[in-house]
């Protein structure tokens, strides 16, 4: 099998690492990839949203399977263009990728499928939206309908904040067309869990659950980020809880998507809130999470490539995956300044020493090579992962590896997985 992974982050490095061990693999490419990925896959200098470029390359290189990491190429129609060229793509069509590309579409599917989710209304008119939040009161959540690079959700604790978000999105078009329509919804309280499922249009296979750490600061403080760390399993979320969410959320969504004429193939990511009234859907994404993927893939004991092919060929019904019965932790090393403007260009050392430690993997995200030196080239730069028999062991191994990295301009949260460890001790 000749496989092309699309993306350049830690998630794609972990995907390439998992695929590289497959006995089915003959050639692995990654567009555009990064210096860490280059050790496993041939880099291809094509951007993730250059759909014509990606399809042209896949055709010319007789690629058997394309695996997109991020959502942007899927929303832009990569799976459709590959299907037209007769090439397998483990990802949804543009119509099905609206589960991530449109918050309103997601809420409509959730309602059609009877999936528990926050009560909502959608608006394009700022006056109507303001009247609505005044009637409902705060806290309340204002969301841009379209993709907004993580800036489209405002959890407003006060009416003033909610009204400011409405004015910014609908009247000032602060997020461009992504905010031309908005969804306003009830604010849910509880712990968040990321749940992943591989889908073939009809069947869904659980890929596990993880706890993300979205805020930049320890103790969940400071601004939101793409994710500063992940821990598997999520504290207090059992395999039975995951199966219940597969049954109550993922499978009904798949059935509703099929009924709507937009069957979902690829990886479905349900962002869940564990509320006092049970587990509710916050949002869907149409890909693996980053850094959740890194922590999850560390524990996979089956052939990922065989599973992706089964999903593409509609053969997941009798498919199963084995996972190590262990804990894993992913700690993101970010450049100072992130999630604002990150400090670029700092030299990174110590990766070999960290990667040589038992049960540790180091995945690159925003790294670059300058004159033979590895340097930081973006916000989230490395993901340091470790597995262990229990959360405390995984955590100790991951932070020992973090200490081996020599990069003065980098920082990480020191409390990734701390909850899981405390819960274990208190049991
Ligand atoms: P994003 O991943 O950028 O779409 O941001 C979504 C984040 O906003 C979630 O992970 C939650 O932390 C928060 N959020 C979204 N919807 C709600 C809601 N209805 N109630 C509470 N928090 C929410
Ligand atoms: N870590 C959350 C995400 O990938 O969206």
Tab-separated table of C-alpha atoms and ligand atoms in Angstrom:
chain	number	residue	atom	x	y	z
A	1	UNK	CA	0.000	0.000	0.000
A	2	UNK	CA	1.212	3.464	-0.924
A	3	UNK	CA	-0.113	5.906	1.635
A	4	UNK	CA	-0.222	9.706	1.738
A	5	UNK	CA	-0.798	11.456	5.083
A	6	UNK	CA	-1.840	15.116	4.822
A	7	UNK	CA	-0.717	17.535	7.554
A	8	UNK	CA	2.294	18.880	9.391
A	9	UNK	CA	1.614	18.592	13.108
A	10	UNK	CA	2.162	16.309	16.075
A	11	UNK	CA	-1.026	14.414	15.218
A	12	UNK	CA	0.280	13.638	11.727
A	13	UNK	CA	3.688	12.606	13.118
A	14	UNK	CA	1.905	10.158	15.448
A	15	UNK	CA	-0.219	8.872	12.536
A	16	UNK	CA	2.894	8.308	10.406
A	17	UNK	CA	4.577	6.563	13.352
A	18	UNK	CA	1.578	4.236	13.773
A	19	UNK	CA	1.330	3.544	10.016
A	20	UNK	CA	5.076	2.970	9.604
A	21	UNK	CA	4.809	-0.321	11.515
A	22	UNK	CA	2.118	-1.771	9.235
A	23	UNK	CA	3.078	-4.902	7.282
A	24	UNK	CA	0.701	-3.647	4.548
A	25	UNK	CA	2.740	-0.494	3.948
A	26	UNK	CA	5.132	-0.213	1.021
A	27	UNK	CA	5.588	3.568	0.751
A	28	UNK	CA	4.648	6.416	3.088
A	29	UNK	CA	4.429	10.074	2.044
A	30	UNK	CA	3.431	13.128	4.052
A	31	UNK	CA	2.350	16.497	2.636
A	32	UNK	CA	3.876	18.757	3.741
A	33	UNK	CA	5.186	16.932	6.846
A	34	UNK	CA	7.839	18.260	9.256
A	35	UNK	CA	11.441	17.364	10.216
A	36	UNK	CA	10.299	14.650	12.639
A	37	UNK	CA	7.942	13.076	10.103
A	38	UNK	CA	10.757	13.083	7.507
A	39	UNK	CA	12.394	10.196	9.399
A	40	UNK	CA	9.321	8.016	8.669
A	41	UNK	CA	7.723	9.370	5.496
A	42	UNK	CA	8.881	11.078	2.328
A	43	UNK	CA	8.034	14.765	2.574
A	44	UNK	CA	5.927	16.209	-0.264
A	45	UNK	CA	5.976	20.002	-0.657
A	46	UNK	CA	2.230	20.499	-1.137
A	47	UNK	CA	0.075	22.521	1.270
A	48	UNK	CA	-2.867	20.905	3.081
A	49	UNK	CA	-5.532	22.919	1.234
A	50	UNK	CA	-3.998	22.612	-2.248
A	51	UNK	CA	-6.645	20.087	-3.289
A	52	UNK	CA	-5.638	19.943	-6.973
A	53	UNK	CA	-1.977	19.541	-5.985
A	54	UNK	CA	-2.726	16.710	-3.537
A	55	UNK	CA	-4.953	14.833	-6.000
A	56	UNK	CA	-2.406	15.287	-8.793
A	57	UNK	CA	0.345	13.884	-6.583
A	58	UNK	CA	-1.821	10.948	-5.437
A	59	UNK	CA	-2.621	10.108	-9.049
A	60	UNK	CA	0.965	10.410	-10.261
A	61	UNK	CA	2.332	8.307	-7.377
A	62	UNK	CA	-0.471	5.719	-7.569
A	63	UNK	CA	-1.429	6.318	-3.931
A	64	UNK	CA	-3.772	3.650	-2.505
A	65	UNK	CA	-4.949	5.590	0.539
A	66	UNK	CA	-4.950	9.248	1.577
A	67	UNK	CA	-5.303	10.066	5.276
A	68	UNK	CA	-6.016	13.753	5.974
A	69	UNK	CA	-5.012	14.847	9.496
A	70	UNK	CA	-6.651	18.301	9.793
A	71	UNK	CA	-10.191	19.401	8.903
A	72	UNK	CA	-9.362	22.155	6.391
A	73	UNK	CA	-8.708	19.902	3.356
A	74	UNK	CA	-11.852	17.872	4.131
A	75	UNK	CA	-14.075	20.935	4.397
A	76	UNK	CA	-12.478	22.087	1.116
A	77	UNK	CA	-13.493	18.843	-0.650
A	78	UNK	CA	-10.340	16.680	-0.685
A	79	UNK	CA	-12.310	13.437	-0.192
A	80	UNK	CA	-14.705	14.331	-3.016
A	81	UNK	CA	-11.864	15.148	-5.420
A	82	UNK	CA	-10.038	11.918	-4.522
A	83	UNK	CA	-13.223	9.878	-4.978
A	84	UNK	CA	-13.634	11.382	-8.448
A	85	UNK	CA	-10.078	10.236	-9.197
A	86	UNK	CA	-10.818	6.729	-7.850
A	87	UNK	CA	-8.470	7.089	-4.852
A	88	UNK	CA	-9.416	6.008	-1.322
A	89	UNK	CA	-9.581	8.730	1.320
A	90	UNK	CA	-10.146	8.007	4.998
A	91	UNK	CA	-12.094	11.190	5.626
A	92	UNK	CA	-15.564	12.608	4.983
A	93	UNK	CA	-16.870	14.373	1.873
A	94	UNK	CA	-17.252	18.151	2.096
A	95	UNK	CA	-20.976	17.652	2.729
A	96	UNK	CA	-20.290	15.326	5.687
A	97	UNK	CA	-17.410	17.519	6.942
A	98	UNK	CA	-20.050	20.157	7.696
A	99	UNK	CA	-20.227	18.348	11.047
A	100	UNK	CA	-17.130	20.438	11.808
A	101	UNK	CA	-17.545	23.197	9.233
A	102	UNK	CA	-20.992	24.351	10.406
A	103	UNK	CA	-22.105	24.479	14.052
A	104	UNK	CA	-25.696	24.926	12.928
A	105	UNK	CA	-25.571	21.804	10.766
A	106	UNK	CA	-24.212	19.853	13.760
A	107	UNK	CA	-27.044	21.060	15.993
A	108	UNK	CA	-29.620	20.087	13.338
A	109	UNK	CA	-28.125	16.593	13.051
A	110	UNK	CA	-28.010	16.281	16.869
A	111	UNK	CA	-31.690	17.218	17.106
A	112	UNK	CA	-32.672	14.916	14.225
A	113	UNK	CA	-30.800	12.053	15.905
A	114	UNK	CA	-32.110	12.701	19.425
A	115	UNK	CA	-28.590	13.326	20.748
A	116	UNK	CA	-28.425	15.166	24.092
A	117	UNK	CA	-26.891	18.607	23.502
A	118	UNK	CA	-27.184	22.212	24.743
A	119	UNK	CA	-30.441	23.957	23.727
A	120	UNK	CA	-29.757	26.349	20.862
A	121	UNK	CA	-31.011	28.920	18.342
A	122	UNK	CA	-29.269	30.261	15.259
A	123	UNK	CA	-29.157	33.894	14.073
A	124	UNK	CA	-27.932	36.080	11.240
A	125	UNK	CA	-29.512	39.267	12.638
A	126	UNK	CA	-27.722	40.994	15.549
A	127	UNK	CA	-30.852	42.635	16.998
A	128	UNK	CA	-32.714	39.321	17.171
A	129	UNK	CA	-29.634	37.670	18.684
A	130	UNK	CA	-29.281	40.418	21.332
A	131	UNK	CA	-32.979	40.155	22.248
A	132	UNK	CA	-32.534	36.408	22.632
A	133	UNK	CA	-29.548	36.610	25.011
A	134	UNK	CA	-31.295	39.319	27.054
A	135	UNK	CA	-34.275	36.994	27.501
A	136	UNK	CA	-32.060	33.985	28.314
A	137	UNK	CA	-29.451	35.705	30.514
A	138	UNK	CA	-25.839	34.721	31.177
A	139	UNK	CA	-23.862	32.502	31.225
A	140	UNK	CA	-24.503	31.750	27.576
A	141	UNK	CA	-22.387	30.555	24.647
A	142	UNK	CA	-22.014	32.404	21.317
A	143	UNK	CA	-20.511	30.466	18.401
A	144	UNK	CA	-19.594	31.413	14.869
A	145	UNK	CA	-21.271	28.957	12.491
A	146	UNK	CA	-18.156	28.414	10.352
A	147	UNK	CA	-14.507	27.445	10.899
A	148	UNK	CA	-12.667	30.126	12.868
A	149	UNK	CA	-9.326	28.555	13.841
A	150	UNK	CA	-10.328	28.036	17.462
A	151	UNK	CA	-11.553	31.638	17.900
A	152	UNK	CA	-15.204	31.034	17.084
A	153	UNK	CA	-16.562	30.109	20.532
A	154	UNK	CA	-17.248	32.659	23.285
A	155	UNK	CA	-18.389	31.236	26.612
A	156	UNK	CA	-19.902	34.486	27.940
A	157	UNK	CA	-20.143	34.756	31.720
A	158	UNK	CA	-21.993	38.096	31.450
A	159	UNK	CA	-24.627	39.579	29.124
A	160	UNK	CA	-22.173	42.299	28.110
A	161	UNK	CA	-19.677	39.684	26.918
A	162	UNK	CA	-22.373	37.860	24.959
A	163	UNK	CA	-23.587	41.074	23.305
A	164	UNK	CA	-20.031	42.092	22.444
A	165	UNK	CA	-19.470	38.712	20.778
A	166	UNK	CA	-22.694	39.090	18.773
A	167	UNK	CA	-21.741	42.576	17.573
A	168	UNK	CA	-18.182	41.491	16.725
A	169	UNK	CA	-19.266	38.394	14.765
A	170	UNK	CA	-22.475	39.531	13.037
A	171	UNK	CA	-21.970	43.287	12.629
A	172	UNK	CA	-18.213	43.804	12.507
A	173	UNK	CA	-17.549	40.463	10.773
A	174	UNK	CA	-14.527	39.982	13.030
A	175	UNK	CA	-14.309	36.357	11.843
A	176	UNK	CA	-15.256	37.090	8.240
A	177	UNK	CA	-17.859	34.849	6.610
A	178	UNK	CA	-17.356	32.216	9.353
A	179	UNK	CA	-19.326	34.551	11.639
A	180	UNK	CA	-22.024	35.602	9.147
A	181	UNK	CA	-24.332	33.218	11.002
A	182	UNK	CA	-24.054	32.309	14.692
A	183	UNK	CA	-25.405	29.699	17.072
A	184	UNK	CA	-26.312	30.768	20.606
A	185	UNK	CA	-26.640	27.993	23.119
A	186	UNK	CA	-27.094	27.064	26.728
A	187	UNK	CA	-23.884	26.946	28.779
A	188	UNK	CA	-23.088	23.425	29.949
A	189	UNK	CA	-21.065	22.743	33.099
A	190	UNK	CA	-18.939	19.678	33.753
A	191	UNK	CA	-15.765	17.860	32.710
A	192	UNK	CA	-14.965	17.604	29.006
A	193	UNK	CA	-13.969	14.392	27.234
A	194	UNK	CA	-12.834	13.857	23.637
A	195	UNK	CA	-14.250	10.634	22.126
A	196	UNK	CA	-13.061	9.235	18.771
A	197	UNK	CA	-14.686	6.762	16.381
A	198	UNK	CA	-13.611	5.337	13.054
A	199	UNK	CA	-16.638	5.257	10.736
A	200	UNK	CA	-17.374	3.571	7.405
A	201	UNK	CA	-20.652	5.353	6.650
A	202	UNK	CA	-22.764	2.847	8.612
A	203	UNK	CA	-20.627	1.265	11.321
A	204	UNK	CA	-18.537	2.957	13.985
A	205	UNK	CA	-15.551	1.528	15.850
A	206	UNK	CA	-14.441	3.237	19.065
A	207	UNK	CA	-10.886	4.616	18.927
A	208	UNK	CA	-10.941	5.561	22.592
A	209	UNK	CA	-11.326	8.686	24.672
A	210	UNK	CA	-8.922	11.279	26.027
A	211	UNK	CA	-8.900	14.292	28.302
A	212	UNK	CA	-7.590	17.408	26.557
A	213	UNK	CA	-6.089	20.359	28.497
A	214	UNK	CA	-7.252	23.386	26.513
A	215	UNK	CA	-6.130	26.339	28.649
A	216	UNK	CA	-2.548	27.519	28.406
A	217	UNK	CA	-1.962	27.722	32.173
A	218	UNK	CA	-1.746	25.217	34.990
A	219	UNK	CA	-5.014	24.559	36.807
A	220	UNK	CA	-6.943	25.325	33.578
A	221	UNK	CA	-6.232	29.061	33.643
A	222	UNK	CA	-5.444	31.597	30.917
A	223	UNK	CA	-6.527	31.685	27.282
A	224	UNK	CA	-7.702	28.711	25.227
A	225	UNK	CA	-5.217	26.886	23.001
A	226	UNK	CA	-5.390	24.055	20.498
A	227	UNK	CA	-4.565	21.727	23.413
A	228	UNK	CA	-1.589	21.725	25.818
A	229	UNK	CA	-1.721	18.064	26.763
A	230	UNK	CA	-3.828	14.935	26.833
A	231	UNK	CA	-4.306	11.988	29.060
A	232	UNK	CA	-5.700	8.519	28.306
A	233	UNK	CA	-7.930	7.233	29.778
A	234	UNK	CA	-9.722	10.430	30.842
A	235	UNK	CA	-10.062	10.474	34.649
A	236	UNK	CA	-13.359	8.936	35.743
A	237	UNK	CA	-14.437	7.998	32.207
A	238	UNK	CA	-14.540	4.207	31.886
A	239	UNK	CA	-14.738	1.924	28.861
A	240	UNK	CA	-18.429	1.501	29.717
A	241	UNK	CA	-18.898	5.292	29.594
A	242	UNK	CA	-17.230	5.324	26.162
A	243	UNK	CA	-19.521	2.552	24.920
A	244	UNK	CA	-22.576	4.417	26.240
A	245	UNK	CA	-21.481	7.528	24.310
A	246	UNK	CA	-20.909	5.411	21.176
A	247	UNK	CA	-24.478	4.136	21.542
A	248	UNK	CA	-26.156	7.414	22.520
A	249	UNK	CA	-24.183	9.901	20.414
A	250	UNK	CA	-21.885	8.489	17.698
A	251	UNK	CA	-24.156	5.783	16.237
A	252	UNK	CA	-27.311	7.960	16.154
A	253	UNK	CA	-25.273	10.719	14.442
A	254	UNK	CA	-24.010	8.254	11.821
A	255	UNK	CA	-27.555	7.055	11.162
A	256	UNK	CA	-28.830	10.637	10.868
A	257	UNK	CA	-25.995	11.509	8.468
A	258	UNK	CA	-26.856	8.510	6.295
A	259	UNK	CA	-30.555	9.482	6.328
A	260	UNK	CA	-29.607	13.035	5.309
A	261	UNK	CA	-27.815	11.602	2.257
A	262	UNK	CA	-24.361	12.545	3.596
A	263	UNK	CA	-22.973	9.322	5.105
A	264	UNK	CA	-19.898	9.889	7.264
A	265	UNK	CA	-16.685	8.033	6.519
A	266	UNK	CA	-13.502	8.789	8.428
A	267	UNK	CA	-12.760	9.740	12.006
A	268	UNK	CA	-15.524	11.347	14.024
A	269	UNK	CA	-14.473	13.301	17.137
A	270	UNK	CA	-17.203	14.035	19.661
A	271	UNK	CA	-16.435	16.755	22.192
A	272	UNK	CA	-18.507	15.724	25.212
A	273	UNK	CA	-19.493	17.464	28.442
A	274	UNK	CA	-20.184	15.244	31.462
A	275	UNK	CA	-22.986	17.272	33.056
A	276	UNK	CA	-25.092	16.575	36.136
A	277	UNK	CA	-27.851	15.412	33.711
A	278	UNK	CA	-25.561	13.017	31.872
A	279	UNK	CA	-23.158	13.181	28.938
A	280	UNK	CA	-24.013	15.831	26.320
A	281	UNK	CA	-22.535	16.625	22.929
A	282	UNK	CA	-20.672	19.962	22.718
A	283	UNK	CA	-19.487	19.635	19.137
A	284	UNK	CA	-18.286	17.265	16.443
A	285	UNK	CA	-14.964	17.435	14.627
A	286	UNK	CA	-14.181	15.324	11.569
A	287	UNK	CA	-10.627	14.252	12.470
A	288	UNK	CA	-8.472	13.128	15.355
A	289	UNK	CA	-7.683	15.675	18.066
A	290	UNK	CA	-4.227	17.113	18.572
A	291	UNK	CA	-2.701	16.238	21.120
A	292	UNK	CA	-5.297	13.524	21.888
A	293	UNK	CA	-4.166	11.475	18.855
A	294	UNK	CA	-0.589	11.290	20.115
A	295	UNK	CA	-1.655	9.912	23.521
A	296	UNK	CA	-4.161	7.464	21.985
A	297	UNK	CA	-1.959	6.080	19.219
A	298	UNK	CA	0.760	5.272	21.753
A	299	UNK	CA	-1.549	2.560	23.103
A	300	UNK	CA	-2.715	1.036	19.790
A	301	UNK	CA	-1.585	-2.570	19.416
A	302	UNK	CA	-3.306	-3.373	16.069
A	303	UNK	CA	-2.533	-2.374	12.498
A	304	UNK	CA	-3.929	1.133	11.976
A	305	UNK	CA	-3.627	0.860	8.194
A	306	UNK	CA	-5.845	-2.252	8.071
A	307	UNK	CA	-8.495	-0.407	10.114
A	308	UNK	CA	-8.402	2.676	7.859
A	309	UNK	CA	-8.785	0.487	4.767
A	310	UNK	CA	-11.739	-1.321	6.347
A	311	UNK	CA	-13.367	2.064	7.017
A	312	UNK	CA	-12.837	3.165	3.394
A	313	UNK	CA	-14.179	-0.120	2.022
A	314	UNK	CA	-17.287	-0.236	4.262
A	315	UNK	CA	-16.009	-3.292	6.137
A	316	UNK	CA	-15.830	-2.151	9.748
A	317	UNK	CA	-18.714	-4.378	10.907
A	318	UNK	CA	-16.510	-7.271	11.910
A	319	UNK	CA	-13.385	-5.301	12.618
A	320	UNK	CA	-11.772	-4.913	16.027
A	321	UNK	CA	-8.756	-3.077	17.400
A	322	UNK	CA	-6.569	-4.035	20.347
A	323	UNK	CA	-5.285	-1.413	22.787
A	324	UNK	CA	-2.699	-1.726	25.552
A	325	UNK	CA	-4.344	-1.694	28.968
A	326	UNK	CA	-2.117	1.178	30.095
A	327	UNK	CA	-2.225	4.918	30.665
A	328	UNK	CA	-0.634	7.488	28.436
A	329	UNK	CA	0.175	11.170	28.630
A	330	UNK	CA	0.972	13.723	25.942
A	331	UNK	CA	2.690	16.946	27.072
A	332	UNK	CA	2.863	19.777	24.537
A	333	UNK	CA	6.012	21.915	24.509
A	334	UNK	CA	5.036	25.324	23.149
A	335	UNK	CA	7.071	28.400	22.239
A	336	UNK	CA	6.939	31.317	24.671
A	337	UNK	CA	4.163	33.688	23.615
A	338	UNK	CA	1.750	30.941	22.510
A	339	UNK	CA	-1.282	31.114	22.046
A	340	UNK	CA	-0.338	34.667	21.056
A	341	UNK	CA	2.613	35.339	18.741
A	342	UNK	CA	5.166	32.568	19.481
A	343	UNK	CA	8.925	33.140	19.752
A	344	UNK	CA	10.424	31.530	16.632
A	345	UNK	CA	13.898	30.310	15.830
A	346	UNK	CA	15.102	29.017	19.222
A	347	UNK	CA	17.401	25.978	18.922
A	348	UNK	CA	16.041	22.686	20.267
A	349	UNK	CA	18.367	20.029	21.655
A	350	UNK	CA	18.007	16.807	23.594
A	351	UNK	CA	15.377	15.112	21.426
A	352	UNK	CA	17.452	11.939	20.919
A	353	UNK	CA	18.054	11.626	24.671
A	354	UNK	CA	14.329	12.092	25.399
A	355	UNK	CA	13.216	9.689	22.662
A	356	UNK	CA	15.640	7.015	23.885
A	357	UNK	CA	13.881	6.775	27.266
A	358	UNK	CA	11.721	3.705	27.861
A	359	UNK	CA	8.035	4.043	26.837
A	360	UNK	CA	8.616	7.559	25.439
A	361	UNK	CA	7.879	8.972	21.979
A	362	UNK	CA	8.666	12.504	20.836
A	363	UNK	CA	6.450	13.894	18.084
A	364	UNK	CA	7.331	17.046	16.145
A	365	UNK	CA	4.781	19.727	15.296
A	366	UNK	CA	6.131	23.195	14.483
A	367	UNK	CA	9.830	22.398	14.080
A	368	UNK	CA	12.096	23.367	11.186
A	369	UNK	CA	15.683	22.685	10.143
A	370	UNK	CA	17.935	25.768	9.743
A	371	UNK	CA	21.555	25.127	8.766
A	372	UNK	CA	21.301	21.595	10.118
A	373	UNK	CA	19.902	22.810	13.472
A	374	UNK	CA	16.419	21.946	14.710
A	375	UNK	CA	14.558	25.159	15.613
A	376	UNK	CA	11.082	26.159	16.780
A	377	UNK	CA	8.836	27.442	14.001
A	378	UNK	CA	5.385	27.993	15.479
A	379	UNK	CA	3.244	27.763	18.611
A	380	UNK	CA	2.912	24.118	19.577
A	381	UNK	CA	6.362	22.756	18.737
A	382	UNK	CA	6.752	19.248	20.206
A	383	UNK	CA	4.554	16.653	21.899
A	384	UNK	CA	6.325	14.488	24.443
A	385	UNK	CA	4.408	11.258	25.061
A	386	UNK	CA	4.837	8.368	27.441
A	387	UNK	CA	2.855	5.323	28.462
A	388	UNK	CA	2.889	3.522	31.785
A	389	UNK	CA	1.100	0.846	33.785
A	390	UNK	CA	-0.813	3.604	35.610
A	391	UNK	CA	-1.265	7.394	35.241
A	392	UNK	CA	1.510	8.202	37.745
A	393	UNK	CA	4.097	6.094	35.890
A	394	UNK	CA	3.118	7.528	32.494
A	395	UNK	CA	3.316	11.041	33.912
A	396	UNK	CA	6.698	10.526	35.534
A	397	UNK	CA	8.106	9.126	32.274
A	398	UNK	CA	6.694	11.963	30.169
A	399	UNK	CA	8.046	14.723	32.436
A	400	UNK	CA	11.449	12.999	32.714
A	401	UNK	CA	11.596	13.166	28.909
A	402	UNK	CA	10.497	16.838	28.993
A	403	UNK	CA	13.466	17.575	31.295
A	404	UNK	CA	15.825	16.032	28.718
A	405	UNK	CA	14.780	18.610	26.104
A	406	UNK	CA	17.093	21.608	25.899
A	407	UNK	CA	15.037	24.523	24.582
A	408	UNK	CA	15.078	27.635	26.789
A	409	UNK	CA	12.300	29.416	24.822
A	410	UNK	CA	9.873	26.521	25.323
A	411	UNK	CA	7.330	25.940	28.070
A	412	UNK	CA	4.755	23.319	29.016
A	413	UNK	CA	2.023	22.814	31.571
A	414	UNK	CA	3.339	20.849	34.536
A	415	UNK	CA	-0.060	19.437	35.481
A	416	UNK	CA	-0.979	17.291	32.468
A	417	UNK	CA	-2.551	14.114	33.817
A	418	UNK	CA	-2.392	15.335	37.416
A	419	UNK	CA	-6.136	14.811	37.857
A	420	UNK	CA	-5.894	11.218	36.632
A	421	UNK	CA	-3.100	10.513	39.087
A	422	UNK	CA	-4.971	12.066	42.037
A	423	UNK	CA	-8.139	10.134	41.162
A	424	UNK	CA	-6.119	6.900	41.080
A	425	UNK	CA	-4.611	7.579	44.533
A	426	UNK	CA	-7.997	8.516	46.018
A	427	UNK	CA	-9.743	5.387	44.776
B	1	LIG	P1	-13.719	25.000	20.000
B	1	LIG	O1	-12.964	23.700	20.204
B	1	LIG	O2	-12.868	26.155	19.645
B	1	LIG	O3	-14.966	24.836	19.186
B	1	LIG	O4	-14.185	25.442	21.453
B	1	LIG	C1	-15.090	24.716	22.053
B	1	LIG	C2	-14.912	24.883	23.534
B	1	LIG	O5	-15.808	25.863	24.018
B	1	LIG	C3	-15.288	23.580	24.173
B	1	LIG	O6	-14.200	22.731	24.302
B	1	LIG	C4	-15.854	24.054	25.502
B	1	LIG	O7	-14.810	24.249	26.423
B	1	LIG	C5	-16.469	25.381	25.179
B	1	LIG	N1	-17.905	25.251	24.899
B	1	LIG	C6	-18.494	25.115	23.697
B	1	LIG	N2	-19.833	24.993	23.807
B	1	LIG	C7	-20.107	25.068	25.124
B	1	LIG	C8	-21.318	25.015	25.885
B	1	LIG	N3	-22.523	24.884	25.314
B	1	LIG	N4	-21.212	25.121	27.217
B	1	LIG	C9	-20.009	25.271	27.815
B	1	LIG	N5	-18.848	25.328	27.154
B	1	LIG	C10	-18.879	25.227	25.825
B	2	LIG	N1	-7.344	19.173	21.014
B	2	LIG	C1	-8.588	19.516	20.451
B	2	LIG	C2	-8.637	19.514	18.991
B	2	LIG	O1	-7.818	18.918	18.323
B	2	LIG	O2	-9.555	20.121	18.454
